[in-house]
């Protein structure tokens, strides 16, 4: 009887250890795949915003910890250079107030403080409504290219429902409002040169 119990206990222990090992290996593999997919998406988004650079934009990335969109966060900054001269910055940042949580964005800004564009890196917005901020779902987000702090004027940097010039999606105002606000606030930060101070 005791031998049978010990044998069952040993089998259970071995089964548990094998299960834990399997789950751990699966998690590590999945995490690596997720990280790889995120990096590939980021590279794709970088290329959508600026393509005529000749530096290793990924290796020259630097981070800054600062207040943006009402939260302290780490901002990733990718300087785009041509012949050794920086002509644009691509800023990876998080806007915390989407409809379903945070929206990770990549915003391109030329040195003359004009938007090269805005792209979504990650979000949890509602499929069929808020996900129209993705270029594969809609061209809506492409309208930010060429805009600046003065074009449109500050009062017009809002969705139409709030008295501005930007269209919202039918049934989804919060998500477009988030992108409009986030884009303007990054331009403001860039204007103050806060994003151009590279950490030593």
PDB file of C-alpha atoms in Angstrom:
ATOM      1  CA  UNK A   1       0.000   0.000   0.000  1.00  0.00           C
ATOM      2  CA  UNK A   2       2.754   2.447   1.012  1.00  0.00           C
ATOM      3  CA  UNK A   3       4.796   1.478  -2.050  1.00  0.00           C
ATOM      4  CA  UNK A   4       1.805   2.143  -4.289  1.00  0.00           C
ATOM      5  CA  UNK A   5       1.302   5.588  -2.712  1.00  0.00           C
ATOM      6  CA  UNK A   6       5.003   6.441  -3.075  1.00  0.00           C
ATOM      7  CA  UNK A   7       4.965   5.271  -6.688  1.00  0.00           C
ATOM      8  CA  UNK A   8       1.900   7.396  -7.440  1.00  0.00           C
ATOM      9  CA  UNK A   9       3.526  10.362  -5.710  1.00  0.00           C
ATOM     10  CA  UNK A  10       6.724   9.991  -7.723  1.00  0.00           C
ATOM     11  CA  UNK A  11       4.782   9.715 -10.979  1.00  0.00           C
ATOM     12  CA  UNK A  12       2.793  12.812 -10.073  1.00  0.00           C
ATOM     13  CA  UNK A  13       5.998  14.697  -9.218  1.00  0.00           C
ATOM     14  CA  UNK A  14       7.646  13.684 -12.509  1.00  0.00           C
ATOM     15  CA  UNK A  15       4.499  14.638 -14.450  1.00  0.00           C
ATOM     16  CA  UNK A  16       4.377  18.040 -12.713  1.00  0.00           C
ATOM     17  CA  UNK A  17       8.065  18.741 -13.398  1.00  0.00           C
ATOM     18  CA  UNK A  18       7.721  17.786 -17.072  1.00  0.00           C
ATOM     19  CA  UNK A  19       4.595  19.953 -17.378  1.00  0.00           C
ATOM     20  CA  UNK A  20       6.328  22.958 -15.786  1.00  0.00           C
ATOM     21  CA  UNK A  21       9.322  22.505 -18.094  1.00  0.00           C
ATOM     22  CA  UNK A  22       7.090  22.244 -21.154  1.00  0.00           C
ATOM     23  CA  UNK A  23       5.079  25.358 -20.205  1.00  0.00           C
ATOM     24  CA  UNK A  24       8.302  27.285 -19.523  1.00  0.00           C
ATOM     25  CA  UNK A  25       9.812  26.314 -22.893  1.00  0.00           C
ATOM     26  CA  UNK A  26       6.564  27.158 -24.697  1.00  0.00           C
ATOM     27  CA  UNK A  27       6.377  30.541 -22.967  1.00  0.00           C
ATOM     28  CA  UNK A  28       9.989  31.384 -23.860  1.00  0.00           C
ATOM     29  CA  UNK A  29       9.448  30.386 -27.498  1.00  0.00           C
ATOM     30  CA  UNK A  30       6.171  32.314 -27.693  1.00  0.00           C
ATOM     31  CA  UNK A  31       7.745  35.390 -26.071  1.00  0.00           C
ATOM     32  CA  UNK A  32      10.602  35.360 -28.587  1.00  0.00           C
ATOM     33  CA  UNK A  33       8.148  35.039 -31.467  1.00  0.00           C
ATOM     34  CA  UNK A  34       6.003  37.893 -30.139  1.00  0.00           C
ATOM     35  CA  UNK A  35       9.087  40.090 -29.730  1.00  0.00           C
ATOM     36  CA  UNK A  36      10.267  39.221 -33.252  1.00  0.00           C
ATOM     37  CA  UNK A  37       6.834  40.021 -34.724  1.00  0.00           C
ATOM     38  CA  UNK A  38       6.713  43.341 -32.865  1.00  0.00           C
ATOM     39  CA  UNK A  39      10.172  44.277 -34.183  1.00  0.00           C
ATOM     40  CA  UNK A  40       9.164  43.397 -37.750  1.00  0.00           C
ATOM     41  CA  UNK A  41       6.000  45.495 -37.457  1.00  0.00           C
ATOM     42  CA  UNK A  42       8.034  48.402 -36.088  1.00  0.00           C
ATOM     43  CA  UNK A  43      10.475  48.178 -39.009  1.00  0.00           C
ATOM     44  CA  UNK A  44       7.518  48.166 -41.410  1.00  0.00           C
ATOM     45  CA  UNK A  45       5.986  51.230 -39.739  1.00  0.00           C
ATOM     46  CA  UNK A  46       9.347  53.065 -39.806  1.00  0.00           C
ATOM     47  CA  UNK A  47       9.575  52.446 -43.554  1.00  0.00           C
ATOM     48  CA  UNK A  48       6.029  53.749 -44.070  1.00  0.00           C
ATOM     49  CA  UNK A  49       6.944  57.081 -42.485  1.00  0.00           C
ATOM     50  CA  UNK A  50      10.447  57.626 -43.863  1.00  0.00           C
ATOM     51  CA  UNK A  51      12.487  55.589 -46.333  1.00  0.00           C
ATOM     52  CA  UNK A  52      15.193  57.854 -47.726  1.00  0.00           C
ATOM     53  CA  UNK A  53      17.629  57.634 -44.809  1.00  0.00           C
ATOM     54  CA  UNK A  54      21.135  56.161 -45.008  1.00  0.00           C
ATOM     55  CA  UNK A  55      21.978  55.578 -41.324  1.00  0.00           C
ATOM     56  CA  UNK A  56      21.321  52.452 -39.231  1.00  0.00           C
ATOM     57  CA  UNK A  57      18.179  53.918 -37.717  1.00  0.00           C
ATOM     58  CA  UNK A  58      17.535  50.983 -35.378  1.00  0.00           C
ATOM     59  CA  UNK A  59      21.035  51.017 -33.874  1.00  0.00           C
ATOM     60  CA  UNK A  60      21.004  54.796 -33.439  1.00  0.00           C
ATOM     61  CA  UNK A  61      17.756  54.734 -31.479  1.00  0.00           C
ATOM     62  CA  UNK A  62      17.895  56.324 -28.036  1.00  0.00           C
ATOM     63  CA  UNK A  63      15.391  56.437 -25.185  1.00  0.00           C
ATOM     64  CA  UNK A  64      14.167  59.242 -22.978  1.00  0.00           C
ATOM     65  CA  UNK A  65      12.041  59.021 -19.858  1.00  0.00           C
ATOM     66  CA  UNK A  66       9.708  61.989 -19.646  1.00  0.00           C
ATOM     67  CA  UNK A  67       6.129  63.124 -19.152  1.00  0.00           C
ATOM     68  CA  UNK A  68       3.985  62.758 -22.251  1.00  0.00           C
ATOM     69  CA  UNK A  69       0.212  62.344 -22.576  1.00  0.00           C
ATOM     70  CA  UNK A  70      -0.131  62.829 -18.835  1.00  0.00           C
ATOM     71  CA  UNK A  71       2.085  59.888 -17.871  1.00  0.00           C
ATOM     72  CA  UNK A  72       5.772  59.294 -17.247  1.00  0.00           C
ATOM     73  CA  UNK A  73       6.978  56.941 -19.965  1.00  0.00           C
ATOM     74  CA  UNK A  74       9.996  55.797 -21.939  1.00  0.00           C
ATOM     75  CA  UNK A  75      10.005  57.362 -25.395  1.00  0.00           C
ATOM     76  CA  UNK A  76      11.951  55.636 -28.170  1.00  0.00           C
ATOM     77  CA  UNK A  77      13.525  58.084 -30.644  1.00  0.00           C
ATOM     78  CA  UNK A  78      14.857  57.025 -34.051  1.00  0.00           C
ATOM     79  CA  UNK A  79      16.874  59.742 -35.846  1.00  0.00           C
ATOM     80  CA  UNK A  80      16.651  59.526 -39.639  1.00  0.00           C
ATOM     81  CA  UNK A  81      19.816  60.842 -41.313  1.00  0.00           C
ATOM     82  CA  UNK A  82      21.047  61.527 -44.808  1.00  0.00           C
ATOM     83  CA  UNK A  83      24.746  62.194 -45.445  1.00  0.00           C
ATOM     84  CA  UNK A  84      25.286  62.512 -41.706  1.00  0.00           C
ATOM     85  CA  UNK A  85      22.539  65.123 -41.231  1.00  0.00           C
ATOM     86  CA  UNK A  86      19.380  64.369 -39.256  1.00  0.00           C
ATOM     87  CA  UNK A  87      16.301  65.348 -41.250  1.00  0.00           C
ATOM     88  CA  UNK A  88      13.599  63.623 -39.197  1.00  0.00           C
ATOM     89  CA  UNK A  89      12.824  61.877 -35.935  1.00  0.00           C
ATOM     90  CA  UNK A  90      10.529  58.900 -35.476  1.00  0.00           C
ATOM     91  CA  UNK A  91       9.068  58.847 -31.996  1.00  0.00           C
ATOM     92  CA  UNK A  92       7.656  55.695 -30.415  1.00  0.00           C
ATOM     93  CA  UNK A  93       5.297  56.571 -27.565  1.00  0.00           C
ATOM     94  CA  UNK A  94       2.198  55.393 -25.704  1.00  0.00           C
ATOM     95  CA  UNK A  95      -1.105  57.221 -25.454  1.00  0.00           C
ATOM     96  CA  UNK A  96      -2.879  55.793 -22.373  1.00  0.00           C
ATOM     97  CA  UNK A  97      -6.471  56.852 -23.051  1.00  0.00           C
ATOM     98  CA  UNK A  98      -7.735  54.835 -25.977  1.00  0.00           C
ATOM     99  CA  UNK A  99     -11.207  53.305 -25.754  1.00  0.00           C
ATOM    100  CA  UNK A 100      -9.829  49.964 -24.567  1.00  0.00           C
ATOM    101  CA  UNK A 101      -6.563  51.091 -23.023  1.00  0.00           C
ATOM    102  CA  UNK A 102      -3.161  52.192 -24.257  1.00  0.00           C
ATOM    103  CA  UNK A 103      -2.305  52.795 -27.915  1.00  0.00           C
ATOM    104  CA  UNK A 104       1.349  52.430 -28.945  1.00  0.00           C
ATOM    105  CA  UNK A 105       2.210  54.912 -31.708  1.00  0.00           C
ATOM    106  CA  UNK A 106       5.052  55.817 -34.012  1.00  0.00           C
ATOM    107  CA  UNK A 107       5.058  59.475 -35.010  1.00  0.00           C
ATOM    108  CA  UNK A 108       7.388  60.889 -37.658  1.00  0.00           C
ATOM    109  CA  UNK A 109       8.416  64.550 -37.402  1.00  0.00           C
ATOM    110  CA  UNK A 110      10.727  66.396 -39.795  1.00  0.00           C
ATOM    111  CA  UNK A 111      13.247  68.902 -38.452  1.00  0.00           C
ATOM    112  CA  UNK A 112      11.001  71.711 -39.703  1.00  0.00           C
ATOM    113  CA  UNK A 113       8.385  70.462 -37.201  1.00  0.00           C
ATOM    114  CA  UNK A 114       6.012  68.956 -39.764  1.00  0.00           C
ATOM    115  CA  UNK A 115       4.410  65.570 -39.291  1.00  0.00           C
ATOM    116  CA  UNK A 116       5.671  62.896 -41.661  1.00  0.00           C
ATOM    117  CA  UNK A 117       2.845  60.728 -40.466  1.00  0.00           C
ATOM    118  CA  UNK A 118       1.468  58.659 -37.617  1.00  0.00           C
ATOM    119  CA  UNK A 119       1.231  54.873 -37.424  1.00  0.00           C
ATOM    120  CA  UNK A 120      -0.169  52.477 -34.844  1.00  0.00           C
ATOM    121  CA  UNK A 121       2.264  49.898 -33.463  1.00  0.00           C
ATOM    122  CA  UNK A 122      -0.105  48.198 -30.992  1.00  0.00           C
ATOM    123  CA  UNK A 123      -3.637  48.723 -29.672  1.00  0.00           C
ATOM    124  CA  UNK A 124      -6.662  46.973 -28.161  1.00  0.00           C
ATOM    125  CA  UNK A 125      -9.379  49.046 -29.798  1.00  0.00           C
ATOM    126  CA  UNK A 126     -12.696  47.513 -30.799  1.00  0.00           C
ATOM    127  CA  UNK A 127     -12.576  45.445 -34.022  1.00  0.00           C
ATOM    128  CA  UNK A 128     -14.742  46.998 -36.724  1.00  0.00           C
ATOM    129  CA  UNK A 129     -14.808  50.390 -34.987  1.00  0.00           C
ATOM    130  CA  UNK A 130     -11.653  51.676 -33.296  1.00  0.00           C
ATOM    131  CA  UNK A 131      -9.330  49.489 -35.351  1.00  0.00           C
ATOM    132  CA  UNK A 132      -9.835  51.840 -38.315  1.00  0.00           C
ATOM    133  CA  UNK A 133      -6.722  53.599 -37.019  1.00  0.00           C
ATOM    134  CA  UNK A 134      -4.789  50.754 -38.702  1.00  0.00           C
ATOM    135  CA  UNK A 135      -3.731  51.401 -42.303  1.00  0.00           C
ATOM    136  CA  UNK A 136      -4.865  47.918 -43.326  1.00  0.00           C
ATOM    137  CA  UNK A 137      -8.396  48.845 -42.238  1.00  0.00           C
ATOM    138  CA  UNK A 138      -8.613  52.479 -43.313  1.00  0.00           C
ATOM    139  CA  UNK A 139      -6.651  55.454 -44.691  1.00  0.00           C
ATOM    140  CA  UNK A 140      -7.943  57.666 -41.874  1.00  0.00           C
ATOM    141  CA  UNK A 141      -4.611  57.943 -40.042  1.00  0.00           C
ATOM    142  CA  UNK A 142      -2.783  59.058 -43.213  1.00  0.00           C
ATOM    143  CA  UNK A 143      -4.412  62.496 -43.023  1.00  0.00           C
ATOM    144  CA  UNK A 144      -1.845  63.625 -40.423  1.00  0.00           C
ATOM    145  CA  UNK A 145       0.992  63.743 -42.965  1.00  0.00           C
ATOM    146  CA  UNK A 146       2.072  67.345 -43.567  1.00  0.00           C
ATOM    147  CA  UNK A 147       0.312  68.807 -40.542  1.00  0.00           C
ATOM    148  CA  UNK A 148       1.992  70.929 -37.860  1.00  0.00           C
ATOM    149  CA  UNK A 149       1.198  72.930 -34.708  1.00  0.00           C
ATOM    150  CA  UNK A 150      -0.127  75.765 -36.870  1.00  0.00           C
ATOM    151  CA  UNK A 151      -1.767  73.630 -39.575  1.00  0.00           C
ATOM    152  CA  UNK A 152      -4.472  73.330 -38.460  1.00  0.00           C
ATOM    153  CA  UNK A 153      -4.592  75.945 -35.719  1.00  0.00           C
ATOM    154  CA  UNK A 154      -4.595  74.784 -32.103  1.00  0.00           C
ATOM    155  CA  UNK A 155      -8.378  75.182 -31.718  1.00  0.00           C
ATOM    156  CA  UNK A 156      -8.931  72.891 -34.702  1.00  0.00           C
ATOM    157  CA  UNK A 157      -6.722  70.052 -33.451  1.00  0.00           C
ATOM    158  CA  UNK A 158      -9.834  68.149 -32.344  1.00  0.00           C
ATOM    159  CA  UNK A 159     -12.385  65.791 -33.817  1.00  0.00           C
ATOM    160  CA  UNK A 160     -15.404  67.543 -35.345  1.00  0.00           C
ATOM    161  CA  UNK A 161     -17.623  66.490 -32.449  1.00  0.00           C
ATOM    162  CA  UNK A 162     -15.361  68.601 -30.179  1.00  0.00           C
ATOM    163  CA  UNK A 163     -15.292  71.567 -32.574  1.00  0.00           C
ATOM    164  CA  UNK A 164     -12.225  70.606 -34.593  1.00  0.00           C
ATOM    165  CA  UNK A 165     -11.558  69.513 -38.178  1.00  0.00           C
ATOM    166  CA  UNK A 166     -10.892  65.788 -37.846  1.00  0.00           C
ATOM    167  CA  UNK A 167     -13.541  63.245 -38.761  1.00  0.00           C
ATOM    168  CA  UNK A 168     -14.328  60.544 -36.213  1.00  0.00           C
ATOM    169  CA  UNK A 169     -15.556  57.026 -36.955  1.00  0.00           C
ATOM    170  CA  UNK A 170     -19.247  56.266 -36.817  1.00  0.00           C
ATOM    171  CA  UNK A 171     -19.874  54.893 -33.352  1.00  0.00           C
ATOM    172  CA  UNK A 172     -16.291  55.450 -32.204  1.00  0.00           C
ATOM    173  CA  UNK A 173     -15.173  58.935 -31.210  1.00  0.00           C
ATOM    174  CA  UNK A 174     -12.775  58.119 -28.368  1.00  0.00           C
ATOM    175  CA  UNK A 175     -10.197  56.348 -30.553  1.00  0.00           C
ATOM    176  CA  UNK A 176      -9.855  59.110 -33.198  1.00  0.00           C
ATOM    177  CA  UNK A 177      -9.807  61.693 -30.405  1.00  0.00           C
ATOM    178  CA  UNK A 178      -6.902  59.791 -28.832  1.00  0.00           C
ATOM    179  CA  UNK A 179      -4.844  59.840 -32.060  1.00  0.00           C
ATOM    180  CA  UNK A 180      -5.516  63.538 -32.688  1.00  0.00           C
ATOM    181  CA  UNK A 181      -4.571  64.480 -29.123  1.00  0.00           C
ATOM    182  CA  UNK A 182      -1.486  62.251 -29.091  1.00  0.00           C
ATOM    183  CA  UNK A 183      -0.226  63.686 -32.400  1.00  0.00           C
ATOM    184  CA  UNK A 184      -0.622  67.282 -31.250  1.00  0.00           C
ATOM    185  CA  UNK A 185       1.069  66.627 -27.908  1.00  0.00           C
ATOM    186  CA  UNK A 186       4.094  65.012 -29.576  1.00  0.00           C
ATOM    187  CA  UNK A 187       4.407  68.043 -31.858  1.00  0.00           C
ATOM    188  CA  UNK A 188       4.279  70.298 -28.783  1.00  0.00           C
ATOM    189  CA  UNK A 189       7.014  68.292 -27.087  1.00  0.00           C
ATOM    190  CA  UNK A 190       9.140  68.380 -30.235  1.00  0.00           C
ATOM    191  CA  UNK A 191       8.633  72.144 -30.488  1.00  0.00           C
ATOM    192  CA  UNK A 192      10.064  72.511 -26.976  1.00  0.00           C
ATOM    193  CA  UNK A 193      13.072  70.434 -28.151  1.00  0.00           C
ATOM    194  CA  UNK A 194      12.431  68.034 -25.248  1.00  0.00           C
ATOM    195  CA  UNK A 195      12.707  65.049 -27.596  1.00  0.00           C
ATOM    196  CA  UNK A 196      16.030  66.128 -29.075  1.00  0.00           C
ATOM    197  CA  UNK A 197      18.116  65.854 -25.922  1.00  0.00           C
ATOM    198  CA  UNK A 198      19.885  62.542 -26.395  1.00  0.00           C
ATOM    199  CA  UNK A 199      20.824  60.745 -23.230  1.00  0.00           C
ATOM    200  CA  UNK A 200      24.602  60.409 -22.827  1.00  0.00           C
TER     201      UNK A 200
END
